[in-house]
Amino acid sequence: MLLSKSYRLLLIALAAAGCGPEVEVEEEGTSDWMLGTFSAAYEESPGGVASVARVIHFEFREDGTLVLTQLGGCAANYVELIQEYEWRRAGDSEVTVLVPDSESGFFETWSFTPLVTCNTLQLREVVDGVEFKRVLRRGTLCMKTAPPCGSPECPWCATELCDEPQPSCTD
């Protein structure tokens, strides 16, 4: 049986494509461990007494938006929008944030990975070649006036979850 010249070329091309080196494609990932709000408390130490000065909320939305808000004013809980970013899955165990050109001189890399401890993420940021790591906890933290402790070295501000409790670690 004679095959047409174009058909033979097509078969050769298909066979060659199947025998070539495998190209590794980075998967986008499908897990959704990052969705929801995570918080980090930032302390200051005026007079040598460490106390919560502000709380940053990191809200990962399903549409690929990361909304950062800052909470300030102990017990007043003033909310201020910091910035919105885009995020992408980098496999199933990392999220990278797309740094806008306007901030590329400050942030070089911004990524999040789940930690072994339930309901925690690690934020890894590289700024001017220096790596910083911070642990974020699932949930929205609010600030409250710390109870008196009978010492001048007591913190004046503390944090508490201001929404529903964290999801169970068995879910």
mmCIF file of C-alpha atoms in Angstrom:
data_model
loop_
_atom_site.group_PDB
_atom_site.id
_atom_site.type_symbol
_atom_site.label_atom_id
_atom_site.label_comp_id
_atom_site.label_asym_id
_atom_site.label_seq_id
_atom_site.Cartn_x
_atom_site.Cartn_y
_atom_site.Cartn_z
ATOM 1 C CA MET A 1 0.000 0.000 0.000
ATOM 2 C CA LEU A 2 1.403 3.303 -1.063
ATOM 3 C CA LEU A 3 1.079 6.324 1.216
ATOM 4 C CA SER A 4 0.970 9.817 -0.124
ATOM 5 C CA LYS A 5 4.112 11.898 0.437
ATOM 6 C CA SER A 6 2.330 14.394 2.735
ATOM 7 C CA TYR A 7 0.843 11.584 4.822
ATOM 8 C CA ARG A 8 4.316 9.962 5.235
ATOM 9 C CA LEU A 9 5.770 13.311 6.346
ATOM 10 C CA LEU A 10 2.979 13.708 8.878
ATOM 11 C CA LEU A 11 3.663 10.218 10.326
ATOM 12 C CA ILE A 12 7.395 10.962 10.562
ATOM 13 C CA ALA A 13 6.716 14.278 12.324
ATOM 14 C CA LEU A 14 4.351 12.620 14.817
ATOM 15 C CA ALA A 15 6.852 9.837 15.546
ATOM 16 C CA ALA A 16 9.658 12.348 16.047
ATOM 17 C CA ALA A 17 7.525 14.430 18.387
ATOM 18 C CA GLY A 18 6.840 11.373 20.534
ATOM 19 C CA CYS A 19 10.530 10.446 20.755
ATOM 20 C CA GLY A 20 11.956 13.850 21.620
ATOM 21 C CA PRO A 21 13.150 14.926 25.045
ATOM 22 C CA GLU A 22 10.425 15.420 27.584
ATOM 23 C CA VAL A 23 9.726 19.014 28.430
ATOM 24 C CA GLU A 24 8.984 19.560 32.101
ATOM 25 C CA VAL A 25 6.051 21.885 32.564
ATOM 26 C CA GLU A 26 5.655 23.554 35.953
ATOM 27 C CA GLU A 27 2.192 22.817 37.199
ATOM 28 C CA GLU A 28 0.110 25.681 38.453
ATOM 29 C CA GLY A 29 -1.204 23.617 41.338
ATOM 30 C CA THR A 30 -4.740 22.969 42.464
ATOM 31 C CA SER A 31 -4.671 23.098 46.244
ATOM 32 C CA ASP A 32 -6.355 25.989 48.024
ATOM 33 C CA TRP A 33 -4.588 26.017 51.405
ATOM 34 C CA MET A 34 -3.819 29.699 50.897
ATOM 35 C CA LEU A 35 -7.385 30.948 50.433
ATOM 36 C CA GLY A 36 -8.739 33.138 53.194
ATOM 37 C CA THR A 37 -7.210 35.655 55.568
ATOM 38 C CA PHE A 38 -3.929 35.318 57.437
ATOM 39 C CA SER A 39 -2.570 37.843 59.935
ATOM 40 C CA ALA A 40 0.762 38.972 61.333
ATOM 41 C CA ALA A 41 1.252 41.228 64.351
ATOM 42 C CA TYR A 42 4.110 43.726 64.281
ATOM 43 C CA GLU A 43 5.531 44.908 67.593
ATOM 44 C CA GLU A 44 7.284 48.054 68.671
ATOM 45 C CA SER A 45 9.234 48.553 71.870
ATOM 46 C CA PRO A 46 8.980 52.159 73.038
ATOM 47 C CA GLY A 47 10.594 52.440 76.442
ATOM 48 C CA GLY A 48 11.802 48.830 76.154
ATOM 49 C CA VAL A 49 8.313 47.313 76.479
ATOM 50 C CA ALA A 50 7.282 45.260 73.440
ATOM 51 C CA SER A 51 3.668 45.684 72.433
ATOM 52 C CA VAL A 52 1.588 45.148 69.307
ATOM 53 C CA ALA A 53 1.711 48.298 67.185
ATOM 54 C CA ARG A 54 -0.104 47.123 64.066
ATOM 55 C CA VAL A 55 -1.552 44.041 62.427
ATOM 56 C CA ILE A 56 -1.315 43.227 58.725
ATOM 57 C CA HIS A 57 -4.032 41.092 57.120
ATOM 58 C CA PHE A 58 -3.168 39.064 54.002
ATOM 59 C CA GLU A 59 -6.405 38.065 52.245
ATOM 60 C CA PHE A 60 -5.916 35.512 49.448
ATOM 61 C CA ARG A 61 -8.944 35.576 47.144
ATOM 62 C CA GLU A 62 -9.957 32.882 44.646
ATOM 63 C CA ASP A 63 -9.646 35.335 41.743
ATOM 64 C CA GLY A 64 -5.859 35.564 42.282
ATOM 65 C CA THR A 65 -5.950 38.823 44.237
ATOM 66 C CA LEU A 66 -3.994 39.319 47.463
ATOM 67 C CA VAL A 67 -5.384 42.228 49.483
ATOM 68 C CA LEU A 68 -3.182 43.688 52.213
ATOM 69 C CA THR A 69 -4.807 45.777 54.915
ATOM 70 C CA GLN A 70 -3.244 47.294 58.002
ATOM 71 C CA LEU A 71 -4.953 47.552 61.339
ATOM 72 C CA GLY A 72 -3.750 50.277 63.677
ATOM 73 C CA GLY A 73 -4.782 52.076 66.841
ATOM 74 C CA CYS A 74 -4.953 49.643 69.719
ATOM 75 C CA ALA A 75 -8.589 48.825 70.508
ATOM 76 C CA ALA A 76 -9.716 51.347 67.861
ATOM 77 C CA ASN A 77 -8.846 48.950 65.011
ATOM 78 C CA TYR A 78 -8.543 51.470 62.186
ATOM 79 C CA VAL A 79 -8.392 49.581 58.883
ATOM 80 C CA GLU A 80 -6.295 50.966 56.037
ATOM 81 C CA LEU A 81 -5.885 49.396 52.588
ATOM 82 C CA ILE A 82 -2.191 48.998 51.850
ATOM 83 C CA GLN A 83 -2.104 47.412 48.406
ATOM 84 C CA GLU A 84 -3.622 44.783 46.152
ATOM 85 C CA TYR A 85 -1.365 42.304 44.387
ATOM 86 C CA GLU A 86 -1.789 39.326 42.079
ATOM 87 C CA TRP A 87 -0.706 35.888 43.235
ATOM 88 C CA ARG A 88 -0.115 32.593 41.426
ATOM 89 C CA ARG A 89 0.267 29.013 42.563
ATOM 90 C CA ALA A 90 3.758 27.597 42.044
ATOM 91 C CA GLY A 91 2.857 23.943 42.340
ATOM 92 C CA ASP A 92 0.820 22.770 45.311
ATOM 93 C CA SER A 93 3.099 24.041 48.076
ATOM 94 C CA GLU A 94 4.012 27.615 47.191
ATOM 95 C CA VAL A 95 2.339 30.854 46.202
ATOM 96 C CA THR A 96 4.282 33.656 44.561
ATOM 97 C CA VAL A 97 3.188 37.263 44.473
ATOM 98 C CA LEU A 98 3.618 39.219 41.265
ATOM 99 C CA VAL A 99 5.567 42.312 42.256
ATOM 100 C CA PRO A 100 4.565 45.391 40.249
ATOM 101 C CA ASP A 101 7.350 47.203 38.395
ATOM 102 C CA SER A 102 6.816 50.230 40.641
ATOM 103 C CA GLU A 103 7.903 48.117 43.647
ATOM 104 C CA SER A 104 10.525 45.931 41.971
ATOM 105 C CA GLY A 105 13.291 48.111 43.402
ATOM 106 C CA PHE A 106 12.109 47.194 46.902
ATOM 107 C CA PHE A 107 10.734 43.629 46.784
ATOM 108 C CA GLU A 108 12.652 41.129 44.703
ATOM 109 C CA THR A 109 10.710 38.041 45.741
ATOM 110 C CA TRP A 110 7.583 37.477 47.765
ATOM 111 C CA SER A 111 6.359 33.924 48.376
ATOM 112 C CA PHE A 112 4.222 31.981 50.825
ATOM 113 C CA THR A 113 4.439 28.319 51.845
ATOM 114 C CA PRO A 114 2.367 26.285 54.313
ATOM 115 C CA LEU A 115 4.132 25.318 57.535
ATOM 116 C CA VAL A 116 3.888 21.997 59.353
ATOM 117 C CA THR A 117 1.856 23.646 62.110
ATOM 118 C CA CYS A 118 -1.796 23.774 61.098
ATOM 119 C CA ASN A 119 -3.227 27.145 59.977
ATOM 120 C CA THR A 120 0.158 28.825 59.514
ATOM 121 C CA LEU A 121 2.051 30.127 56.491
ATOM 122 C CA GLN A 122 5.564 31.375 56.094
ATOM 123 C CA LEU A 123 6.051 34.636 54.249
ATOM 124 C CA ARG A 124 9.451 34.802 52.587
ATOM 125 C CA GLU A 125 10.475 38.121 51.130
ATOM 126 C CA VAL A 126 13.753 39.158 49.599
ATOM 127 C CA VAL A 127 14.495 42.868 49.864
ATOM 128 C CA ASP A 128 17.717 44.231 48.398
ATOM 129 C CA GLY A 129 19.230 40.738 48.475
ATOM 130 C CA VAL A 130 18.353 40.119 52.137
ATOM 131 C CA GLU A 131 15.837 37.391 53.009
ATOM 132 C CA PHE A 132 13.202 37.968 55.696
ATOM 133 C CA LYS A 133 10.782 35.345 57.014
ATOM 134 C CA ARG A 134 7.605 35.867 58.995
ATOM 135 C CA VAL A 135 4.951 33.423 60.232
ATOM 136 C CA LEU A 136 1.330 34.263 59.426
ATOM 137 C CA ARG A 137 -1.622 32.744 61.270
ATOM 138 C CA ARG A 138 -4.967 31.932 59.682
ATOM 139 C CA GLY A 139 -7.736 34.275 60.748
ATOM 140 C CA THR A 140 -8.354 37.975 61.138
ATOM 141 C CA LEU A 141 -6.615 39.415 64.186
ATOM 142 C CA CYS A 142 -7.944 42.475 66.001
ATOM 143 C CA MET A 143 -6.121 44.546 68.587
ATOM 144 C CA LYS A 144 -7.336 45.084 72.128
ATOM 145 C CA THR A 145 -6.046 46.872 75.183
ATOM 146 C CA ALA A 146 -3.989 44.422 77.211
ATOM 147 C CA PRO A 147 -5.198 43.767 80.756
ATOM 148 C CA PRO A 148 -3.174 45.397 83.532
ATOM 149 C CA CYS A 149 -0.486 43.167 84.964
ATOM 150 C CA GLY A 150 0.761 45.238 87.903
ATOM 151 C CA SER A 151 4.135 46.079 86.364
ATOM 152 C CA PRO A 152 5.387 49.052 84.330
ATOM 153 C CA GLU A 153 6.784 46.568 81.804
ATOM 154 C CA CYS A 154 3.409 45.231 80.683
ATOM 155 C CA PRO A 155 2.403 45.471 77.032
ATOM 156 C CA TRP A 156 -0.412 47.947 76.458
ATOM 157 C CA CYS A 157 -1.862 46.232 73.401
ATOM 158 C CA ALA A 158 -2.554 42.589 72.506
ATOM 159 C CA THR A 159 -4.254 40.651 69.696
ATOM 160 C CA GLU A 160 -7.224 38.316 69.506
ATOM 161 C CA LEU A 161 -9.132 36.611 66.695
ATOM 162 C CA CYS A 162 -11.948 38.932 65.722
ATOM 163 C CA ASP A 163 -13.881 36.550 63.490
ATOM 164 C CA GLU A 164 -14.857 32.908 63.812
ATOM 165 C CA PRO A 165 -12.325 30.513 65.346
ATOM 166 C CA GLN A 166 -9.600 29.018 63.186
ATOM 167 C CA PRO A 167 -10.632 25.906 61.261
ATOM 168 C CA SER A 168 -9.879 22.639 62.991
ATOM 169 C CA CYS A 169 -6.557 21.044 62.089
ATOM 170 C CA THR A 170 -8.332 17.784 61.274
ATOM 171 C CA ASP A 171 -10.442 19.305 58.479
#
